[in-house]
């Protein structure tokens, strides 16, 4: 028995198996592109009217009907559609027919769902990137604000998670800022390759109608039109590019979250997370857990998973449209939703963070000033390897004799080498440590000031 709700009714004698039918149905997730689909249908119908396929009267009833539908879908969502609706494209056409009658049956002339879905997805994605960029900008602003407010605060710097050399907290913060600047650049770089309009490609070979693709492009707001109809309907590299960019961004945020999880733990005590982004334990009344940061860390796995899933779907498909491509949507939409959530929570965490300056400064291990001694000897013309060895011996003695390295006076140091002459007793002051690291990019005072100036400029010009 034929299924009367299907658009391809004529060719079929039997209805679909119900489980296959539900597998085939994408409305639950592609409904989010209803605005783009309506916009596309209006633009396409305008061309149909220009070409005389539709009368002006038919065209205005289509435009009016679609505008009403947009409002209704916005209010009622999926409830508005017949339960058997396969996807948003069939759904809108069917709903339009219930409003304006047979005229609705003319709007699909010359187009295919293949160029339609590819166009909708590109439009939808373009709009989402604007939102992503503004969220990312807020995160970068919060980092910049924290760095400006805490400029001059010292903290331990780590390699291998062992104390290495002291740093300025603002330097640590700016390390994330400049990483995220590249993420923002990468996001912006995807735009020209997304802003390509496939509409007019029809199923695969190009539409038979003399549509003006240039007017369609302008109306829909694309930067250019696709050069080849087969490429137009089948390519999803724009999604892979964006999803890999999102995965890299989330990997970067995950690294920053990891530092913050450590730094806000009791052992470190550098940061206190606000209640807004912390959770308690169902059994231990004492607990305040950094679930926000842990989830930010975990979402990177999910986002890489989305990228990998879509890549795997696409990699061996024959030319051109294959239904496998319907699987692109959930992965893309999940990546967009997830990264928006991650950026929002990252921003809230940063903007509500308290910094425990004295805990940071107090926890700087005096031994992490050892390089200053080796550098001093080398500046006095001792070969660095020799200076390293002598300083290593001083460190070992400090550990064995429980002496504080930074409290060693010039007289103490002279016992190890006469070349310590002139070093003074203040050789391990923070001021001196910073003054020696004013190479641009270093943690020195004026270098960090310059980084902050550069960052302010990035915030003004990049977005
Ligand atoms: N829902 C489909 C998708 O998302 C639309 C395109 C269907 N095209 C087709 N030839 N069956 O990919």
Short mmCIF file of C-alpha atoms and ligand atoms in Angstrom, two decimals:
data_model
loop_
_atom_site.label_atom_id
_atom_site.label_comp_id
_atom_site.label_asym_id
_atom_site.label_seq_id
_atom_site.Cartn_x
_atom_site.Cartn_y
_atom_site.Cartn_z
CA UNK A 1 0.00 0.00 0.00
CA UNK A 2 1.38 3.38 -0.87
CA UNK A 3 2.08 5.89 1.85
CA UNK A 4 0.04 8.97 0.97
CA UNK A 5 2.16 11.27 3.06
CA UNK A 6 5.26 10.72 1.01
CA UNK A 7 6.26 13.15 -1.69
CA UNK A 8 7.46 10.29 -3.91
CA UNK A 9 4.16 8.49 -3.53
CA UNK A 10 3.83 7.75 -7.27
CA UNK A 11 6.79 5.43 -7.54
CA UNK A 12 6.03 3.30 -4.48
CA UNK A 13 3.48 0.59 -3.79
CA UNK A 14 4.39 -0.27 -0.23
CA UNK A 15 4.79 1.82 2.88
CA UNK A 16 8.14 2.04 4.66
CA UNK A 17 9.02 -0.26 7.51
CA UNK A 18 8.28 1.82 10.64
CA UNK A 19 11.70 1.35 12.24
CA UNK A 20 13.44 2.30 9.02
CA UNK A 21 11.11 5.25 8.74
CA UNK A 22 12.15 6.57 12.11
CA UNK A 23 15.82 5.97 11.29
CA UNK A 24 15.35 7.94 8.10
CA UNK A 25 13.62 10.84 9.82
CA UNK A 26 15.77 13.87 10.67
CA UNK A 27 13.10 16.44 11.60
CA UNK A 28 13.84 16.24 15.33
CA UNK A 29 17.28 17.71 14.72
CA UNK A 30 17.11 19.53 11.39
CA UNK A 31 14.11 21.55 12.58
CA UNK A 32 16.62 24.00 13.99
CA UNK A 33 17.32 25.13 10.41
CA UNK A 34 13.71 26.21 9.79
CA UNK A 35 14.57 29.89 9.46
CA UNK A 36 17.29 29.18 6.91
CA UNK A 37 15.00 26.81 5.00
CA UNK A 38 12.24 29.41 4.89
CA UNK A 39 14.64 32.11 3.79
CA UNK A 40 15.90 29.83 1.03
CA UNK A 41 12.35 29.05 -0.12
CA UNK A 42 11.49 32.76 -0.29
CA UNK A 43 14.61 33.50 -2.36
CA UNK A 44 13.99 30.53 -4.66
CA UNK A 45 10.32 31.45 -5.13
CA UNK A 46 11.36 35.00 -6.06
CA UNK A 47 13.41 33.49 -8.89
CA UNK A 48 10.52 31.24 -9.88
CA UNK A 49 8.29 34.34 -10.09
CA UNK A 50 10.89 36.24 -12.10
CA UNK A 51 11.05 33.33 -14.53
CA UNK A 52 7.26 33.21 -14.82
CA UNK A 53 6.92 29.81 -13.12
CA UNK A 54 4.90 31.54 -10.41
CA UNK A 55 2.51 34.45 -10.87
CA UNK A 56 3.09 37.51 -8.69
CA UNK A 57 -0.04 36.55 -6.78
CA UNK A 58 1.23 33.02 -6.14
CA UNK A 59 4.57 34.42 -5.09
CA UNK A 60 3.05 36.78 -2.54
CA UNK A 61 0.88 34.04 -1.09
CA UNK A 62 4.00 31.85 -0.71
CA UNK A 63 5.91 34.64 1.01
CA UNK A 64 3.00 35.40 3.32
CA UNK A 65 2.44 31.70 4.10
CA UNK A 66 6.13 31.13 4.86
CA UNK A 67 6.27 34.20 7.12
CA UNK A 68 3.29 32.90 9.11
CA UNK A 69 4.87 29.47 9.28
CA UNK A 70 8.07 30.93 10.69
CA UNK A 71 6.14 32.49 13.55
CA UNK A 72 4.22 29.27 14.19
CA UNK A 73 7.28 27.03 14.15
CA UNK A 74 8.95 29.45 16.49
CA UNK A 75 6.03 29.08 18.90
CA UNK A 76 5.07 25.44 18.58
CA UNK A 77 8.18 23.70 17.29
CA UNK A 78 7.93 20.10 16.15
CA UNK A 79 4.31 19.76 17.37
CA UNK A 80 3.23 21.70 14.33
CA UNK A 81 4.41 19.02 11.91
CA UNK A 82 2.68 15.82 10.88
CA UNK A 83 4.20 12.85 12.74
CA UNK A 84 5.30 11.23 9.49
CA UNK A 85 7.34 14.24 8.33
CA UNK A 86 10.79 13.12 7.21
CA UNK A 87 12.80 16.31 7.40
CA UNK A 88 12.49 20.08 7.70
CA UNK A 89 12.46 20.57 3.92
CA UNK A 90 9.53 18.21 3.30
CA UNK A 91 7.89 19.51 6.48
CA UNK A 92 7.86 23.16 5.46
CA UNK A 93 6.57 22.37 1.99
CA UNK A 94 3.78 20.21 3.46
CA UNK A 95 2.79 22.81 6.06
CA UNK A 96 2.79 25.52 3.42
CA UNK A 97 0.36 23.40 1.37
CA UNK A 98 -2.03 23.20 4.31
CA UNK A 99 -1.99 27.01 4.39
CA UNK A 100 -2.01 28.11 0.76
CA UNK A 101 -3.06 24.96 -1.08
CA UNK A 102 -1.65 23.68 -4.37
CA UNK A 103 0.58 26.70 -5.04
CA UNK A 104 2.94 25.28 -2.40
CA UNK A 105 3.49 22.27 -4.65
CA UNK A 106 5.29 24.49 -7.15
CA UNK A 107 8.15 25.69 -4.94
CA UNK A 108 10.38 22.64 -5.36
CA UNK A 109 10.68 23.07 -9.14
CA UNK A 110 14.34 23.22 -10.15
CA UNK A 111 15.81 22.56 -6.72
CA UNK A 112 16.58 19.42 -4.77
CA UNK A 113 16.85 18.69 -1.10
CA UNK A 114 20.48 18.00 -1.89
CA UNK A 115 21.36 21.61 -2.73
CA UNK A 116 18.76 22.84 -0.26
CA UNK A 117 20.18 21.04 2.80
CA UNK A 118 23.74 21.97 1.87
CA UNK A 119 22.71 25.63 1.57
CA UNK A 120 20.69 25.62 4.81
CA UNK A 121 23.56 24.08 6.72
CA UNK A 122 26.06 26.60 5.45
CA UNK A 123 23.75 29.48 6.34
CA UNK A 124 23.06 28.08 9.79
CA UNK A 125 26.76 27.49 10.43
CA UNK A 126 27.71 31.01 9.33
CA UNK A 127 25.30 32.46 11.86
CA UNK A 128 26.61 30.26 14.65
CA UNK A 129 30.18 31.40 14.10
CA UNK A 130 29.23 34.99 14.92
CA UNK A 131 27.94 33.75 18.26
CA UNK A 132 31.03 31.63 18.90
CA UNK A 133 33.30 34.57 18.19
CA UNK A 134 31.48 36.84 20.58
CA UNK A 135 31.62 34.19 23.34
CA UNK A 136 35.31 33.66 22.72
CA UNK A 137 35.86 37.40 22.87
CA UNK A 138 34.22 37.49 26.32
CA UNK A 139 36.51 34.73 27.54
CA UNK A 140 39.54 36.62 26.26
CA UNK A 141 38.29 39.82 27.89
CA UNK A 142 37.99 38.06 31.25
CA UNK A 143 41.52 36.74 30.94
CA UNK A 144 42.76 40.22 30.05
CA UNK A 145 40.92 41.79 33.00
CA UNK A 146 42.31 39.25 35.47
CA UNK A 147 45.80 39.81 34.09
CA UNK A 148 45.54 43.61 34.33
CA UNK A 149 44.14 43.48 37.85
CA UNK A 150 46.86 41.13 39.05
CA UNK A 151 49.80 42.52 37.17
CA UNK A 152 52.94 42.15 39.31
CA UNK A 153 51.70 39.15 41.35
CA UNK A 154 54.27 36.36 41.41
CA UNK A 155 53.57 32.64 41.30
CA UNK A 156 55.56 29.48 40.78
CA UNK A 157 56.08 28.37 37.20
CA UNK A 158 56.09 24.66 36.45
CA UNK A 159 57.57 22.24 33.98
CA UNK A 160 56.72 18.55 34.44
CA UNK A 161 54.44 19.91 37.19
CA UNK A 162 57.56 20.50 39.28
CA UNK A 163 58.56 24.01 40.32
CA UNK A 164 60.86 25.42 37.68
CA UNK A 165 61.16 29.21 37.85
CA UNK A 166 58.88 31.92 39.22
CA UNK A 167 56.49 33.77 36.91
CA UNK A 168 54.05 36.60 36.99
CA UNK A 169 50.43 35.44 37.28
CA UNK A 170 49.61 37.86 34.47
CA UNK A 171 52.17 36.04 32.31
CA UNK A 172 50.42 32.72 32.93
CA UNK A 173 47.10 34.37 32.05
CA UNK A 174 48.45 35.95 28.89
CA UNK A 175 49.78 32.58 27.75
CA UNK A 176 46.13 31.52 27.42
CA UNK A 177 45.09 34.81 25.85
CA UNK A 178 47.49 34.48 22.91
CA UNK A 179 46.58 30.82 22.43
CA UNK A 180 42.91 31.78 22.22
CA UNK A 181 43.74 34.61 19.83
CA UNK A 182 44.86 31.94 17.36
CA UNK A 183 41.63 30.00 17.97
CA UNK A 184 39.67 33.15 17.12
CA UNK A 185 41.76 33.60 13.97
CA UNK A 186 41.15 29.98 13.02
CA UNK A 187 37.40 30.42 13.52
CA UNK A 188 37.39 33.52 11.35
CA UNK A 189 39.49 31.75 8.72
CA UNK A 190 36.75 29.17 8.20
CA UNK A 191 34.28 31.83 7.04
CA UNK A 192 35.27 32.23 3.38
CA UNK A 193 35.08 28.46 2.85
CA UNK A 194 31.67 28.20 4.54
CA UNK A 195 30.19 31.21 2.81
CA UNK A 196 29.77 29.44 -0.55
CA UNK A 197 26.22 28.91 -1.85
CA UNK A 198 25.39 25.50 -3.37
CA UNK A 199 21.81 26.48 -4.29
CA UNK A 200 21.30 26.03 -8.03
CA UNK A 201 23.18 22.71 -8.01
CA UNK A 202 19.84 20.86 -7.74
CA UNK A 203 20.25 17.09 -7.22
CA UNK A 204 23.80 16.90 -8.63
CA UNK A 205 23.99 18.20 -12.20
CA UNK A 206 22.73 21.78 -11.87
CA UNK A 207 19.23 23.20 -12.13
CA UNK A 208 17.47 23.31 -15.48
CA UNK A 209 15.99 26.70 -14.62
CA UNK A 210 17.63 29.94 -15.75
CA UNK A 211 17.87 31.17 -12.17
CA UNK A 212 20.15 34.05 -11.36
CA UNK A 213 22.44 32.47 -8.79
CA UNK A 214 24.03 35.84 -8.17
CA UNK A 215 20.71 37.32 -6.97
CA UNK A 216 20.15 34.24 -4.81
CA UNK A 217 23.61 34.65 -3.34
CA UNK A 218 22.98 38.30 -2.51
CA UNK A 219 19.59 37.65 -0.97
CA UNK A 220 20.92 34.83 1.20
CA UNK A 221 24.07 36.71 2.13
CA UNK A 222 26.75 34.33 0.86
CA UNK A 223 30.20 35.55 -0.19
CA UNK A 224 30.30 33.43 -3.36
CA UNK A 225 28.51 30.72 -5.32
CA UNK A 226 29.79 27.17 -5.72
CA UNK A 227 31.66 26.49 -8.95
CA UNK A 228 30.57 22.91 -9.44
CA UNK A 229 27.19 21.33 -8.70
CA UNK A 230 28.61 17.93 -7.70
CA UNK A 231 30.98 19.59 -5.24
CA UNK A 232 28.14 21.86 -4.12
CA UNK A 233 25.81 19.08 -3.01
CA UNK A 234 28.33 16.66 -1.58
CA UNK A 235 31.11 18.56 0.17
CA UNK A 236 31.14 18.79 3.92
CA UNK A 237 34.78 19.84 4.30
CA UNK A 238 33.53 23.17 5.66
CA UNK A 239 32.00 21.29 8.58
CA UNK A 240 35.10 19.22 9.18
CA UNK A 241 37.21 22.35 9.15
CA UNK A 242 34.96 24.10 11.63
CA UNK A 243 34.61 21.03 13.83
CA UNK A 244 38.36 20.51 13.93
CA UNK A 245 38.78 24.19 14.79
CA UNK A 246 36.23 23.76 17.57
CA UNK A 247 37.98 20.60 18.78
CA UNK A 248 41.33 22.42 18.92
CA UNK A 249 39.72 25.34 20.76
CA UNK A 250 38.17 22.98 23.29
CA UNK A 251 41.50 21.17 23.69
CA UNK A 252 43.07 24.51 24.55
CA UNK A 253 40.33 25.39 27.01
CA UNK A 254 40.72 21.92 28.48
CA UNK A 255 44.41 22.56 29.15
CA UNK A 256 43.63 25.86 30.85
CA UNK A 257 40.89 24.15 32.89
CA UNK A 258 43.41 21.51 34.01
CA UNK A 259 45.75 24.19 35.38
CA UNK A 260 42.84 25.84 37.14
CA UNK A 261 41.67 22.56 38.68
CA UNK A 262 45.14 22.09 40.13
CA UNK A 263 45.56 25.70 41.20
CA UNK A 264 42.19 25.79 42.97
CA UNK A 265 42.86 22.56 44.90
CA UNK A 266 43.64 22.65 48.64
CA UNK A 267 47.24 21.69 47.93
CA UNK A 268 47.84 24.73 45.74
CA UNK A 269 45.21 27.16 47.02
CA UNK A 270 46.02 29.80 44.41
CA UNK A 271 42.44 30.26 43.23
CA UNK A 272 39.04 30.01 44.83
CA UNK A 273 36.23 29.12 42.44
CA UNK A 274 32.93 30.88 42.97
CA UNK A 275 29.86 28.96 44.11
CA UNK A 276 28.36 29.75 40.72
CA UNK A 277 30.60 27.17 39.07
CA UNK A 278 31.21 24.68 41.90
CA UNK A 279 29.26 21.74 43.24
CA UNK A 280 29.02 19.99 46.59
CA UNK A 281 29.16 16.33 47.45
CA UNK A 282 26.09 14.25 48.27
CA UNK A 283 27.92 12.68 51.20
CA UNK A 284 30.86 14.91 52.23
CA UNK A 285 29.61 18.26 53.51
CA UNK A 286 33.10 19.75 53.28
CA UNK A 287 33.47 19.34 49.52
CA UNK A 288 33.50 22.11 46.94
CA UNK A 289 34.23 20.50 43.63
CA UNK A 290 35.42 22.13 40.38
CA UNK A 291 32.84 20.30 38.21
CA UNK A 292 32.66 23.22 35.79
CA UNK A 293 36.35 22.94 34.94
CA UNK A 294 36.24 19.15 34.87
CA UNK A 295 33.38 19.25 32.37
CA UNK A 296 35.21 21.83 30.26
CA UNK A 297 38.13 19.40 30.26
CA UNK A 298 35.93 16.44 29.35
CA UNK A 299 34.01 18.15 26.54
CA UNK A 300 37.21 18.27 24.50
CA UNK A 301 36.95 14.49 24.17
CA UNK A 302 33.38 14.75 23.00
CA UNK A 303 34.23 17.44 20.45
CA UNK A 304 37.10 15.46 19.01
CA UNK A 305 34.70 12.51 18.90
CA UNK A 306 32.22 14.53 16.83
CA UNK A 307 34.93 15.48 14.38
CA UNK A 308 36.15 11.89 14.13
CA UNK A 309 32.61 10.57 13.67
CA UNK A 310 31.85 12.93 10.79
CA UNK A 311 35.24 12.37 9.16
CA UNK A 312 34.62 8.62 9.26
CA UNK A 313 31.17 9.00 7.71
CA UNK A 314 32.49 11.14 4.88
CA UNK A 315 35.86 9.68 4.01
CA UNK A 316 34.82 6.92 1.60
CA UNK A 317 31.50 8.10 0.20
CA UNK A 318 30.98 7.82 -3.52
CA UNK A 319 30.21 11.06 -5.41
CA UNK A 320 27.74 13.00 -4.74
CA UNK A 321 24.81 13.01 -2.29
CA UNK A 322 24.40 9.87 -0.19
CA UNK A 323 22.04 9.57 2.74
CA UNK A 324 25.04 9.04 4.98
CA UNK A 325 25.33 12.82 4.81
CA UNK A 326 22.23 13.20 6.96
CA UNK A 327 24.46 12.05 9.82
CA UNK A 328 26.47 15.27 9.57
CA UNK A 329 23.87 17.35 11.38
CA UNK A 330 23.78 15.90 14.87
CA UNK A 331 27.56 15.94 15.11
CA UNK A 332 27.80 19.52 13.84
CA UNK A 333 24.97 20.80 16.01
CA UNK A 334 26.33 19.04 19.06
CA UNK A 335 29.73 20.60 18.45
CA UNK A 336 28.21 24.07 18.15
CA UNK A 337 26.01 23.66 21.24
CA UNK A 338 28.78 22.13 23.30
CA UNK A 339 31.42 24.74 22.52
CA UNK A 340 28.96 27.55 23.24
CA UNK A 341 28.28 26.02 26.64
CA UNK A 342 31.99 25.51 27.27
CA UNK A 343 32.85 29.10 26.35
CA UNK A 344 30.06 30.47 28.51
CA UNK A 345 31.08 28.43 31.57
CA UNK A 346 34.75 29.27 31.03
CA UNK A 347 33.87 32.96 31.00
CA UNK A 348 31.76 32.69 34.16
CA UNK A 349 34.50 30.75 35.93
CA UNK A 350 37.16 33.33 35.04
CA UNK A 351 35.08 36.39 35.80
CA UNK A 352 34.11 35.10 39.26
CA UNK A 353 37.50 33.71 40.26
CA UNK A 354 39.25 34.91 43.44
CA UNK A 355 43.02 35.00 43.39
CA UNK A 356 44.94 34.20 46.56
CA UNK A 357 48.02 36.30 45.89
CA UNK A 358 49.84 35.50 49.10
CA UNK A 359 49.35 31.72 48.70
CA UNK A 360 50.87 31.98 45.25
CA UNK A 361 53.81 34.08 46.32
CA UNK A 362 54.45 32.02 49.46
CA UNK A 363 54.51 28.76 47.57
CA UNK A 364 57.38 29.82 45.31
CA UNK A 365 60.12 27.32 46.06
CA UNK A 366 63.38 29.14 46.88
CA UNK A 367 65.21 26.46 44.88
CA UNK A 368 63.45 27.74 41.77
CA UNK A 369 65.92 30.69 41.88
CA UNK A 370 68.84 28.35 41.21
CA UNK A 371 69.08 29.34 37.53
CA UNK A 372 69.86 32.90 38.68
CA UNK A 373 73.09 31.63 40.27
CA UNK A 374 74.17 29.61 37.25
CA UNK A 375 73.39 32.59 35.00
CA UNK A 376 75.43 34.90 37.25
CA UNK A 377 78.50 32.69 37.05
CA UNK A 378 78.10 32.39 33.28
CA UNK A 379 77.81 36.16 32.96
CA UNK A 380 81.14 36.23 34.82
CA UNK A 381 82.50 34.19 31.89
CA UNK A 382 82.36 30.75 33.52
CA UNK A 383 81.21 28.14 30.96
CA UNK A 384 77.51 27.46 31.60
CA UNK A 385 77.98 23.70 32.14
CA UNK A 386 80.49 24.42 34.91
CA UNK A 387 78.19 27.06 36.44
CA UNK A 388 75.31 24.56 36.32
CA UNK A 389 77.42 22.00 38.18
CA UNK A 390 78.49 24.40 40.93
CA UNK A 391 74.92 25.62 41.38
CA UNK A 392 73.72 22.02 41.46
CA UNK A 393 76.10 21.39 44.34
CA UNK A 394 74.74 24.48 46.18
CA UNK A 395 71.18 23.15 45.68
CA UNK A 396 72.17 19.72 46.98
CA UNK A 397 73.78 21.24 50.05
CA UNK A 398 70.68 23.35 50.72
CA UNK A 399 68.52 20.22 50.58
CA UNK A 400 70.89 18.20 52.79
CA UNK A 401 71.53 20.95 55.31
CA UNK A 402 67.99 22.35 55.20
CA UNK A 403 69.14 25.78 54.15
CA UNK A 404 67.04 28.25 52.16
CA UNK A 405 68.72 28.92 48.83
CA UNK A 406 67.42 32.45 48.45
CA UNK A 407 68.77 33.38 51.88
CA UNK A 408 72.35 32.59 50.92
CA UNK A 409 74.51 35.68 51.13
CA UNK A 410 77.38 36.66 48.89
CA UNK A 411 79.75 35.38 51.58
CA UNK A 412 78.00 31.98 51.63
CA UNK A 413 78.16 31.76 47.86
CA UNK A 414 81.82 32.75 47.64
CA UNK A 415 82.66 29.46 49.33
CA UNK A 416 81.54 27.72 46.15
CA UNK A 417 83.21 30.04 43.64
CA UNK A 418 85.16 33.29 43.76
CA UNK A 419 83.19 34.33 40.68
CA UNK A 420 80.16 34.99 42.88
CA UNK A 421 81.99 38.18 43.92
CA UNK A 422 79.70 41.20 43.49
CA UNK A 423 76.44 39.21 43.43
CA UNK A 424 75.23 40.91 46.62
CA UNK A 425 72.70 39.57 49.10
CA UNK A 426 69.60 40.55 47.13
CA UNK A 427 70.33 38.36 44.13
CA UNK A 428 67.02 36.48 44.52
CA UNK A 429 64.68 39.46 44.75
CA UNK A 430 61.55 39.32 42.62
CA UNK A 431 62.38 42.74 41.17
CA UNK A 432 65.74 41.57 39.92
CA UNK A 433 64.27 38.30 38.67
CA UNK A 434 61.70 40.22 36.60
CA UNK A 435 64.13 42.90 35.45
CA UNK A 436 66.31 40.17 33.92
CA UNK A 437 63.40 38.80 31.88
CA UNK A 438 62.32 41.80 29.90
CA UNK A 439 62.98 40.12 26.58
CA UNK A 440 59.71 40.53 24.65
CA UNK A 441 57.63 37.45 25.44
CA UNK A 442 59.31 36.96 28.82
CA UNK A 443 57.74 37.28 32.24
CA UNK A 444 59.56 40.57 33.01
CA UNK A 445 57.60 43.64 34.04
CA UNK A 446 57.82 45.67 30.88
CA UNK A 447 57.44 42.58 28.68
CA UNK A 448 54.17 41.67 30.40
CA UNK A 449 53.04 45.30 30.15
CA UNK A 450 53.67 45.14 26.42
CA UNK A 451 51.78 41.84 26.18
CA UNK A 452 48.83 43.52 27.89
CA UNK A 453 48.97 46.41 25.43
CA UNK A 454 49.05 43.96 22.53
CA UNK A 455 46.11 42.09 24.05
CA UNK A 456 44.04 45.26 24.38
CA UNK A 457 44.72 45.89 20.72
CA UNK A 458 43.68 42.32 19.79
CA UNK A 459 40.39 42.81 21.64
CA UNK A 460 39.79 46.05 19.75
CA UNK A 461 40.68 44.83 16.29
CA UNK A 462 40.25 41.07 15.95
CA UNK A 463 36.51 40.81 16.49
N1 LIG B 1 17.34 15.16 5.28
C1 LIG B 1 18.26 15.03 4.25
C2 LIG B 1 19.69 15.30 4.78
O1 LIG B 1 19.75 15.84 5.79
C3 LIG B 1 17.99 16.01 3.16
C4 LIG B 1 18.52 15.62 1.83
C5 LIG B 1 17.81 14.41 1.34
N2 LIG B 1 18.16 14.09 -0.01
C6 LIG B 1 17.89 12.94 -0.54
N3 LIG B 1 18.27 12.74 -1.77
N4 LIG B 1 17.30 11.97 0.12
O2 LIG B 1 20.69 14.96 4.18
#
